Tab-separated table of C-alpha atoms in Angstrom:
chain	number	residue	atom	x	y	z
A	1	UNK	CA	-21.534	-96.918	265.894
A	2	UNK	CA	-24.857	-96.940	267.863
A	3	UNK	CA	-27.127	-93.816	268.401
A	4	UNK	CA	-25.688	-92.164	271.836
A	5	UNK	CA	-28.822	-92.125	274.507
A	6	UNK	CA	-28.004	-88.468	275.799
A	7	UNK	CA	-29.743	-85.998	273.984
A	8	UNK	CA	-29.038	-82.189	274.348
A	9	UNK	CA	-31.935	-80.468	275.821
A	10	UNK	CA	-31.924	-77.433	273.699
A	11	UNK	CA	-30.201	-78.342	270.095
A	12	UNK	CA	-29.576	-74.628	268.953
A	13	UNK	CA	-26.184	-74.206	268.200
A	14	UNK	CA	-26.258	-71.905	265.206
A	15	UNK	CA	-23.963	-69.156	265.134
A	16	UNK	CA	-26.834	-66.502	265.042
A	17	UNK	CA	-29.197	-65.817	265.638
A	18	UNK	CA	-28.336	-67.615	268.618
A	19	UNK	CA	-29.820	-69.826	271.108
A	20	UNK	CA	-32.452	-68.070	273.570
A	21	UNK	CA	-30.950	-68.026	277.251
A	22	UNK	CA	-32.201	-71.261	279.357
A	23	UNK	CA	-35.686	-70.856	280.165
A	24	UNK	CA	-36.954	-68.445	278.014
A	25	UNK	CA	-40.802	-68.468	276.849
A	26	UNK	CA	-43.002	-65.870	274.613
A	27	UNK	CA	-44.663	-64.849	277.995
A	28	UNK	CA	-41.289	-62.579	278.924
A	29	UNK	CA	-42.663	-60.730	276.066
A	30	UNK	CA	-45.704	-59.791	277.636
A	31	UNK	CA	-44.691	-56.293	279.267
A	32	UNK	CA	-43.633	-55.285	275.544
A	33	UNK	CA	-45.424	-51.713	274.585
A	34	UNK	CA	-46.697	-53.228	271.718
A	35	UNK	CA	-49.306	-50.595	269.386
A	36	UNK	CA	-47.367	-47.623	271.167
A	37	UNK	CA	-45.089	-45.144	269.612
A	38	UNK	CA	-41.358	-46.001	270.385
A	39	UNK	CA	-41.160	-42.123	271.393
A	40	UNK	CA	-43.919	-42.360	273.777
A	41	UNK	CA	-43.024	-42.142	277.447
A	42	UNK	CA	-42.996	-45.986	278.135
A	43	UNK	CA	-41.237	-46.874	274.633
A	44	UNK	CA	-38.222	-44.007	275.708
A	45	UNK	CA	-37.937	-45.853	278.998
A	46	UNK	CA	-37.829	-49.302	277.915
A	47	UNK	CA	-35.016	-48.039	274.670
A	48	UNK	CA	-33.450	-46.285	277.861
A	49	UNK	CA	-33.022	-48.910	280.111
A	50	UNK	CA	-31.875	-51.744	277.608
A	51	UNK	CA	-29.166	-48.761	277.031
A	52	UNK	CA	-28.349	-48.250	280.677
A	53	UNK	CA	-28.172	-52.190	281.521
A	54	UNK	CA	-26.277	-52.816	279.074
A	55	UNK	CA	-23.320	-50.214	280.037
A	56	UNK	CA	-23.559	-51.612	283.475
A	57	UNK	CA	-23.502	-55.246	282.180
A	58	UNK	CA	-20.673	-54.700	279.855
A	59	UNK	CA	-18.761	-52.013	282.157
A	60	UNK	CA	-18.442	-49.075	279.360
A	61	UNK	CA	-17.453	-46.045	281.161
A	62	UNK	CA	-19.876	-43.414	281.702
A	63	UNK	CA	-18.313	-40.753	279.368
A	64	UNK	CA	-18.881	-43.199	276.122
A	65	UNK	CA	-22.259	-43.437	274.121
A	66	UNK	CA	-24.707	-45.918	273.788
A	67	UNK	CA	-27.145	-46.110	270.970
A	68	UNK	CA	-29.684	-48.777	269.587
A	69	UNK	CA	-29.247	-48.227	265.766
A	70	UNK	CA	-31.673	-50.282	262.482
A	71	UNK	CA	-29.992	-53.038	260.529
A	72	UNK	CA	-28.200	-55.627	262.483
A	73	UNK	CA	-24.507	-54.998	263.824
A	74	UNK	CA	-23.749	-54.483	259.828
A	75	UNK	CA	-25.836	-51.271	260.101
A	76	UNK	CA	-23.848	-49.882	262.924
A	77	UNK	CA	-20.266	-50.915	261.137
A	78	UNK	CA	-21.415	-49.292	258.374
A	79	UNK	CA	-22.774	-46.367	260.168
A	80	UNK	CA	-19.332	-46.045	261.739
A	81	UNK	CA	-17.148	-46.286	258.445
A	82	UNK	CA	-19.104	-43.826	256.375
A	83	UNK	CA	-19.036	-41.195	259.549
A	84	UNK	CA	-15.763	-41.609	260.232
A	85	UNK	CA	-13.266	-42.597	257.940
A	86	UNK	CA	-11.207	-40.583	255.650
A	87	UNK	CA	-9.977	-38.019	257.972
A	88	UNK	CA	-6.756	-40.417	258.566
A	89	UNK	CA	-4.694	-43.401	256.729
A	90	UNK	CA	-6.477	-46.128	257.502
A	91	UNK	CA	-5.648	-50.005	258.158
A	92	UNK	CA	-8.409	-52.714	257.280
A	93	UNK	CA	-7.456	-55.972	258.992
A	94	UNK	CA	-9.695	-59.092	257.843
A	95	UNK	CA	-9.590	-62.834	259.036
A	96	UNK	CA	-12.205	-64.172	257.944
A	97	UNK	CA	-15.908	-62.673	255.824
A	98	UNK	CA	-17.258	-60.085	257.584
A	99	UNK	CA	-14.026	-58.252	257.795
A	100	UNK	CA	-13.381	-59.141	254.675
A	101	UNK	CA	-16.762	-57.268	253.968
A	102	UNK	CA	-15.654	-53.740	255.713
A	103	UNK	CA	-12.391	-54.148	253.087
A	104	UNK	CA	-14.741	-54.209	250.409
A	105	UNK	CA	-16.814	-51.113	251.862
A	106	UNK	CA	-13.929	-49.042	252.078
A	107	UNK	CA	-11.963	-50.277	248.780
A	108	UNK	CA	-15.257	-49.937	246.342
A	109	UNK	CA	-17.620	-48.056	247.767
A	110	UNK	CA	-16.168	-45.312	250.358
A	111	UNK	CA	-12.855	-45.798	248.010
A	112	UNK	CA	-10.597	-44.436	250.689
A	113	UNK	CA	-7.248	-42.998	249.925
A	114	UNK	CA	-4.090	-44.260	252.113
A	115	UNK	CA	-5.770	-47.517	252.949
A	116	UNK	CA	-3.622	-50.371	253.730
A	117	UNK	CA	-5.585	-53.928	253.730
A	118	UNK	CA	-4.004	-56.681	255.801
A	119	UNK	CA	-5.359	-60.033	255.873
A	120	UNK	CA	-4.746	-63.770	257.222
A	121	UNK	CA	-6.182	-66.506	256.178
A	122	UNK	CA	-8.979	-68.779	258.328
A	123	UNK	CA	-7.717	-69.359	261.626
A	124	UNK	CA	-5.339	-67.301	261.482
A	125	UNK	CA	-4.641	-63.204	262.235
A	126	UNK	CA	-2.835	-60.753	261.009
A	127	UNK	CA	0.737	-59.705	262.733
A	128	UNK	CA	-0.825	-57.170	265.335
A	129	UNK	CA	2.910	-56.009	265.888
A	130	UNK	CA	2.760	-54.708	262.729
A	131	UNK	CA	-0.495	-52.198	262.955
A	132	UNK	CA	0.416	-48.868	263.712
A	133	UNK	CA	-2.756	-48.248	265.739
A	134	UNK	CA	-1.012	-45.253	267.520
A	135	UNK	CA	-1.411	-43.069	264.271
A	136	UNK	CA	-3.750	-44.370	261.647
A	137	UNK	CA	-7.461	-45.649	262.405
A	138	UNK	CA	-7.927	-49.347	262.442
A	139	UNK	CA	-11.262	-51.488	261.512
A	140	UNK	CA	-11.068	-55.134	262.207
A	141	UNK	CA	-13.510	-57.811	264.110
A	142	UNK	CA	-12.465	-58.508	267.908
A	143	UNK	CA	-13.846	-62.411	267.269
A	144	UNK	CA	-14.068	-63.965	263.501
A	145	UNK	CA	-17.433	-65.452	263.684
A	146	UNK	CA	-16.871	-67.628	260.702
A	147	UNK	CA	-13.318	-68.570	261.280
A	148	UNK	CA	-13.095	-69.243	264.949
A	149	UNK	CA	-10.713	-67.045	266.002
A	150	UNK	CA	-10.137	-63.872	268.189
A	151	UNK	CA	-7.796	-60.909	269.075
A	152	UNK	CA	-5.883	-61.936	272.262
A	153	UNK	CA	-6.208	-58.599	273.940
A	154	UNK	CA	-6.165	-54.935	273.408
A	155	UNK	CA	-2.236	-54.787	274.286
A	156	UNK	CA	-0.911	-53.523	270.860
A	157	UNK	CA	-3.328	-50.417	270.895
A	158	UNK	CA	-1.273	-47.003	272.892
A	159	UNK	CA	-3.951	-46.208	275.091
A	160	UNK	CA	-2.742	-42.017	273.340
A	161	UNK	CA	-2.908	-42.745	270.051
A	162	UNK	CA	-4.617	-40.219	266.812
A	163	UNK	CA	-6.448	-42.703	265.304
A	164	UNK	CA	-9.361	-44.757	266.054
A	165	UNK	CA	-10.188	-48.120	266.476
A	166	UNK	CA	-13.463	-49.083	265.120
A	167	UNK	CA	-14.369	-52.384	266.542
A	168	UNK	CA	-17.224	-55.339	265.236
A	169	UNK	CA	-17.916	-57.098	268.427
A	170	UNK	CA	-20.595	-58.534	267.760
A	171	UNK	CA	-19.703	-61.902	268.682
A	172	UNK	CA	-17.282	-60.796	271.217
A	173	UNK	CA	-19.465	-58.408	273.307
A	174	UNK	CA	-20.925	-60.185	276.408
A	175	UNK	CA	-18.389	-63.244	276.000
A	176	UNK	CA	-15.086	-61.882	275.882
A	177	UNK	CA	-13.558	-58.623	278.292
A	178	UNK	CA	-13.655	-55.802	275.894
A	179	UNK	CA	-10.655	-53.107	276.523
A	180	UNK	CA	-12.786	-50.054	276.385
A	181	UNK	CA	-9.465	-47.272	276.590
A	182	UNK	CA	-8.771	-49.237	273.636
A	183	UNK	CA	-11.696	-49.029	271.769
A	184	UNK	CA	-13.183	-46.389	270.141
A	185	UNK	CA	-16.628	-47.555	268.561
A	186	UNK	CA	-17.905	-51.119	269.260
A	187	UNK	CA	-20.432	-52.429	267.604
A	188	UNK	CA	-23.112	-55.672	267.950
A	189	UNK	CA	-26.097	-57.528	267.550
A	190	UNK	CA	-27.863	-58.732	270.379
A	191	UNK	CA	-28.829	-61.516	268.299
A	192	UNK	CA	-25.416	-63.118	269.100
A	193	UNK	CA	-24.324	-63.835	272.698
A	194	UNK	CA	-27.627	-62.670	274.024
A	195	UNK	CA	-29.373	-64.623	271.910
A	196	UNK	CA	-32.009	-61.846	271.037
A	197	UNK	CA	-34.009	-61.363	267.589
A	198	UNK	CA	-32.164	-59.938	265.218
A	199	UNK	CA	-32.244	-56.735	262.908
A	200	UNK	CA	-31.009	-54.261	265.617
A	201	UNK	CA	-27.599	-52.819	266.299
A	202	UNK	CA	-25.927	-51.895	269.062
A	203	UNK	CA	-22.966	-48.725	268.721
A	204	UNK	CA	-20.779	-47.824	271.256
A	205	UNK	CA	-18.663	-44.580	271.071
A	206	UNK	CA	-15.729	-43.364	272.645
A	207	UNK	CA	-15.506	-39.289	273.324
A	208	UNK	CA	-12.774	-39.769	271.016
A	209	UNK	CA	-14.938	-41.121	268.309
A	210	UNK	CA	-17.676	-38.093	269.024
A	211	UNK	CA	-14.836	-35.427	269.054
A	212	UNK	CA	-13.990	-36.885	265.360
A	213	UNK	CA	-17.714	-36.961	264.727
A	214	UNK	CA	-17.898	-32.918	265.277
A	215	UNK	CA	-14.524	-31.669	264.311
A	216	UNK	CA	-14.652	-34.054	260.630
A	217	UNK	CA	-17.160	-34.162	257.645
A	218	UNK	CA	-17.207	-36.808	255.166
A	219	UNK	CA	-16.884	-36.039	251.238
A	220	UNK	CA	-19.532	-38.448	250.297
A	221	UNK	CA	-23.391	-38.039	250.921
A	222	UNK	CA	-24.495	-39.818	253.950
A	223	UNK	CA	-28.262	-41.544	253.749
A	224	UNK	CA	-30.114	-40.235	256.568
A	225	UNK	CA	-30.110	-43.958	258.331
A	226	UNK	CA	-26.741	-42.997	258.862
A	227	UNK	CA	-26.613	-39.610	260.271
A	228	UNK	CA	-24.827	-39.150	263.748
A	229	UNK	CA	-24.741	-35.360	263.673
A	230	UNK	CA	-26.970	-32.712	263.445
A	231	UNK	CA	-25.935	-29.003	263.319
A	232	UNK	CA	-22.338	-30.114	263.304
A	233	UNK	CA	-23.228	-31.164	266.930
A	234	UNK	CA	-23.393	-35.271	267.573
A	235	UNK	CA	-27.626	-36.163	267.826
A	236	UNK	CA	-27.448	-36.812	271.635
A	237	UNK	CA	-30.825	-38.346	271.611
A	238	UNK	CA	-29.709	-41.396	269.424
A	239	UNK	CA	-27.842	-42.670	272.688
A	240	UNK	CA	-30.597	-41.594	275.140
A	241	UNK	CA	-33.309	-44.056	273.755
A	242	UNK	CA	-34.677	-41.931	270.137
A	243	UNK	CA	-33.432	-44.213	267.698
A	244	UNK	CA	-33.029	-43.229	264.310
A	245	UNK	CA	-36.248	-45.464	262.890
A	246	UNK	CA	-38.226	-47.261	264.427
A	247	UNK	CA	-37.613	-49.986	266.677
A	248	UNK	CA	-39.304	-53.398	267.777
A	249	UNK	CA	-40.701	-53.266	270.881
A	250	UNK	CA	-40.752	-56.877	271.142
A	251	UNK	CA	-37.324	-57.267	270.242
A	252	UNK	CA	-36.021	-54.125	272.813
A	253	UNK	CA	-38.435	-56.046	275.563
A	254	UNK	CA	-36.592	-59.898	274.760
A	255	UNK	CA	-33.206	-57.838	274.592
A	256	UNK	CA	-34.185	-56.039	278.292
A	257	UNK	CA	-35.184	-60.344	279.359
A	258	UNK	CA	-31.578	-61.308	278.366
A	259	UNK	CA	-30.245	-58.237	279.999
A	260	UNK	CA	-31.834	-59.300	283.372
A	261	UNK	CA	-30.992	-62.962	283.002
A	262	UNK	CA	-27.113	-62.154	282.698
A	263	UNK	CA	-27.344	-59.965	286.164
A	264	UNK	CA	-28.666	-63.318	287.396
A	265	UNK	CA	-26.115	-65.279	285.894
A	266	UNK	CA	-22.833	-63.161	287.415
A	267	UNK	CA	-22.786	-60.463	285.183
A	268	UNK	CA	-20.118	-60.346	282.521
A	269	UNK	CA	-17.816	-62.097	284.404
A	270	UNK	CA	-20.765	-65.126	284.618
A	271	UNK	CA	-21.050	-64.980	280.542
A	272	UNK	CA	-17.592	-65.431	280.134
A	273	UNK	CA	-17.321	-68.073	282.330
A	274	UNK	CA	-20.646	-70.173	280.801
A	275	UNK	CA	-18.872	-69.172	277.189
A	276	UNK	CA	-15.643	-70.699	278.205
A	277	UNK	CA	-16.959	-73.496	280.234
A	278	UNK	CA	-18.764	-74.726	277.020
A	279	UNK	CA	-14.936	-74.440	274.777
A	280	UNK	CA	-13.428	-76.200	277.578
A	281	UNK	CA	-16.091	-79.259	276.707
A	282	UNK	CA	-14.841	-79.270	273.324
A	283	UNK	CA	-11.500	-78.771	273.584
A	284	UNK	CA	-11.157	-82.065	275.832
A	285	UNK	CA	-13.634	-83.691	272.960
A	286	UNK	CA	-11.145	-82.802	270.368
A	287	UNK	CA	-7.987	-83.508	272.551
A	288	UNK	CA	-9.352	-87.128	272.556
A	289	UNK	CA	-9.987	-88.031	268.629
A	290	UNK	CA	-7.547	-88.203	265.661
A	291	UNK	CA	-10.178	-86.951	263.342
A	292	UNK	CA	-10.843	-83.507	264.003
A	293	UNK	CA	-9.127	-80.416	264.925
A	294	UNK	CA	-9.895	-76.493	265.483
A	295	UNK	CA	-9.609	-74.396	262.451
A	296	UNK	CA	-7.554	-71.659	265.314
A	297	UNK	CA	-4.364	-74.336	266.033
A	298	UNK	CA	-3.289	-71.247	268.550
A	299	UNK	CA	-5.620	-71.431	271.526
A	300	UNK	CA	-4.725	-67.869	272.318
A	301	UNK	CA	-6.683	-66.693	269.740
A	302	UNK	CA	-9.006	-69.291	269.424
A	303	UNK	CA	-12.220	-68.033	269.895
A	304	UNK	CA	-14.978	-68.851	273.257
A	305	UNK	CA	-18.589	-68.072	270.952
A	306	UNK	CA	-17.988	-69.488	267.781
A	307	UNK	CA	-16.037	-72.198	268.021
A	308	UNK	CA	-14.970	-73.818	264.347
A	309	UNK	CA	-13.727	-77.252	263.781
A	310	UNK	CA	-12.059	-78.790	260.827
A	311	UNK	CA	-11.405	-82.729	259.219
A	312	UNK	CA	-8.118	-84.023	259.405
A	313	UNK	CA	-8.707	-87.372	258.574
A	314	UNK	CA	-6.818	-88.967	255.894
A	315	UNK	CA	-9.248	-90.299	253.787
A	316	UNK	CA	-11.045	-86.598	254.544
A	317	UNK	CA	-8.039	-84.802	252.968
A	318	UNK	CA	-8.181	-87.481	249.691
A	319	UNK	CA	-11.243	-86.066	248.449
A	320	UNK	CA	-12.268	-83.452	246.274
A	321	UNK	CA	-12.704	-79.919	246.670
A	322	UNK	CA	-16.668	-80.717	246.141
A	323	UNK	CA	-16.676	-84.214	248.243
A	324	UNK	CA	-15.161	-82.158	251.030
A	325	UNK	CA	-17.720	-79.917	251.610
A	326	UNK	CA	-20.302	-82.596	251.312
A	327	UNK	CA	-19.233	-84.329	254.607
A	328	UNK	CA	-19.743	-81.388	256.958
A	329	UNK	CA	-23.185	-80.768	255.232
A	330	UNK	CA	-24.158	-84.767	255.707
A	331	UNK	CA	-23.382	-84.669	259.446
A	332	UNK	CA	-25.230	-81.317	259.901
A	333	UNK	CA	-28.546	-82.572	258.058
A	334	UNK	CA	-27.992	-85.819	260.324
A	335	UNK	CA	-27.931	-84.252	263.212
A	336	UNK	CA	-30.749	-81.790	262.733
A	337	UNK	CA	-32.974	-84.763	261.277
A	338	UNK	CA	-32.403	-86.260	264.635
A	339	UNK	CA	-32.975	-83.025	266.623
A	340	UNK	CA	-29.721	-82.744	268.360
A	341	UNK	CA	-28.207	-79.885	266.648
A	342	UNK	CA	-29.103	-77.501	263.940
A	343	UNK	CA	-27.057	-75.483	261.796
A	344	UNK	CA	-23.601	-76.233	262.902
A	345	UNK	CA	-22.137	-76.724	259.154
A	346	UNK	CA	-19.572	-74.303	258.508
A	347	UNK	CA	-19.553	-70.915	257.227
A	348	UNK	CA	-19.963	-70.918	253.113
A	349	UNK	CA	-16.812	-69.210	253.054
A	350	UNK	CA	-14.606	-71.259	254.926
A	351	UNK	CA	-12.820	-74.684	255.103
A	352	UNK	CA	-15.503	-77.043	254.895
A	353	UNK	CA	-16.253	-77.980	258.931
A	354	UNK	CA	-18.348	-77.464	261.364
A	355	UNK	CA	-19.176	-74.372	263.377
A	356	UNK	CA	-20.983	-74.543	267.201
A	357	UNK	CA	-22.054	-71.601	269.265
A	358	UNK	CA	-20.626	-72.089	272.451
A	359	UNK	CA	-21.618	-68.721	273.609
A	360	UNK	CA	-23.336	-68.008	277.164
A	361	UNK	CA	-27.266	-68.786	276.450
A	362	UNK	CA	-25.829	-72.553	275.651
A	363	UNK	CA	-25.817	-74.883	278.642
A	364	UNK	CA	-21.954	-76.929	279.193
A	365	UNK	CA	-24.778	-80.013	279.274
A	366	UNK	CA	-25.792	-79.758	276.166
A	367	UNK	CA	-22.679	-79.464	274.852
A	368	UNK	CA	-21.492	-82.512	276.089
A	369	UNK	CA	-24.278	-84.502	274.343
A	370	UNK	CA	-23.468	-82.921	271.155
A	371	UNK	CA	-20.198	-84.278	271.277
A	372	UNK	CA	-21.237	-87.806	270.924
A	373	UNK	CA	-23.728	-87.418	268.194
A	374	UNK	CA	-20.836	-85.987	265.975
A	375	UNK	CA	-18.840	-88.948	266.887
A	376	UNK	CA	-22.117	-90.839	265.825
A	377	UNK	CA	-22.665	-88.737	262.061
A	378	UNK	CA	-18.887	-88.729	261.626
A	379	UNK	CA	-18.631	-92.357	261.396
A	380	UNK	CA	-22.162	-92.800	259.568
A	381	UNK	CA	-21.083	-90.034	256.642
A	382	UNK	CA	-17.455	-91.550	256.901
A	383	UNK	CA	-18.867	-95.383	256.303
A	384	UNK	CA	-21.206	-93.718	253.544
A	385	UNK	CA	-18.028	-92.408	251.697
């Protein structure tokens, strides 16, 4: 099979830190308070207004609490579980390794008492039928970054429940319309749909989740990186713009350029659409070929941002365990020694396949010309085995 002529213009597809939005250059860093304190007057403003654009960008009611917080969206998980759980049974639910890595916080390290796990395997989710989100608190990922999938909707959480739903959105949020009288703390990185720099967390809580925050006390020590409260009384000026440590300026100033490039683009409703545009490209690519299929068979909970794709050829399924994950790692290093796509092998943990960010900072265009340079590296690594 011959080379394909159409190049994407932009070959980041990697599943995060994610591709910048079009256009972006150093130079929208250049209004960045760089050398000032991040409690000075125009470091507040700019933590501020990267918290008040984002509410109005996402649509979180006024009564819930925004907060930039250090360490990625696993910092603010994290942040969440140790401040909250404990006061109630809780339910884990885990589809793929990052919610497999809140089971592990609260089995071995918080060790939680009346904790049911409930798990499904890669491309798959649990029963949500089955939760009983109406009594106990709940921690799962809205959208399985390394297995592709999602959860449908917000329809099996009572909007008057007891417990809480503690959310990791952070491949969801900005892509997908987030239930927020279902939710009671959300949590991201910008690094993912808004394609910011990474090591900063986003976490969103319900009044629900603050009344729990003032009314409950952990029995384990909490590091100070993790501290919500003070004087019993939640630390209002976390969600105001006075982080906990300190910030990059740089990173809150690209964060505030993505902000202002999604009110360009429609708003959420615009994300969503590029995000979905971009699966629709790949869902007619896969429709067409024998040889490849999505790791989510159920399109209803197939996810729009990271979109994973398995083998299914024959000759594919003859191999070994160890010649299997070979082939998605020989097409990757093809394709990024050609410069058409980098990192798009799949997640260490799962099925050997390949993974592309179709979230809304990746043009439908480029897309498209990806498609035929995996057609291209299929049939090269294919020929090879």
């Amino acid at each position: 099979m011959s080379k394909p002529t159409d190049r994407p213009r932009r070959p980041h597809f990697s599943s995060g830190p994610c591709a910048k939005r079009p256009g972006w250059t150093p130079s929208v860093l250049a209004e960045a308070p760089v050398g000032r304190s991040h409690r000075s007057k125009p470091g507040k403003a700019k933590l501020a207004e990267a918290i008040e654009r984002t509410r109005a960008i996402l649509n979180v009611p006024a009564d819930h609490r925004i907060g930039i917080v250090p360490a990625s969206d696993t910092g603010a998980y994290e942040m969440a579980m140790w401040s909250l759980l404990g006061a109630r049974p809780v339910e884990m639910l885990a589809w793929e390794s990052f919610g497999q890595g809140w089971v592990t916080d609260a089995q071995k390290q918080l060790k939680l008492d009346n904790c049911q796990i409930k798990t499904a395997d890669y491309g798959e989710i649990v029963d949500l039928a089955g939760v009983n989100a109406a009594e106990h608190d709940v921690c799962f990922t809205w959208n399985g970054t390394t297995s592709g999938v999602k959860v449908p909707d917000g329809d099996w959480i009572p909007a008057n429940r007891d417990g809480l739903t503690l959310v990791d959105a952070t491949s969801a949020a900005f892509a997908m319309d987030l239930p927020w009288d279902k939710i009671d703390v959300a949590t991201f990185s910008w690094q993912k749909v808004m394609g910011g720099e990474a090591a900063h967390g986003v976490l969103i809580l319900s009044p629900r989740a603050v009344q729990r925050l003032e009314s409950y006390t952990p029995s384990w020590p909490l590091p100070k990186i993790f501290r919500l409260t003070k004087g019993g009384k939640l630390n209002e000026g976390i969600f105001e713009g006075a982080t906990i440590n300190t910030p990059s300026m740089l990173c809150v100033e690209d964060y505030l350029d993505a902000l202002k490039w999604a009110e360009q683009v429609g708003g959420l409703n615009g994300l969503i659409k590029r995000s979905e545009r971009n699966l629709a490209v790949l869902e007619d690519w896969v429709a067409k070929r024998d040889w490849i299929d999505f790791l989510a068979a159920d399109k209803a909970i197939r996810s729009n941002t990271s979109v994973c794709l398995k083998i299914v050829d024959d000759w594919f399924a003859g191999l070994d365990a160890e010649a299997r994950a070979q082939v998605p790692k020989k097409i990757d290093a093809l394709l990024q020694g050609e410069g058409v796509a980098y990192d798009i092998n799949g997640y260490r943990d799962a099925p050997p396949g390949l993974r592309i960010w179709c979230g809304a900072t990746v043009d439908t265009d480029d897309v498209a010309a990806l498609t035929g340079w995996i057609d291209w590296a299929y049939e090269t690594v294919k020929a090879e085995f």
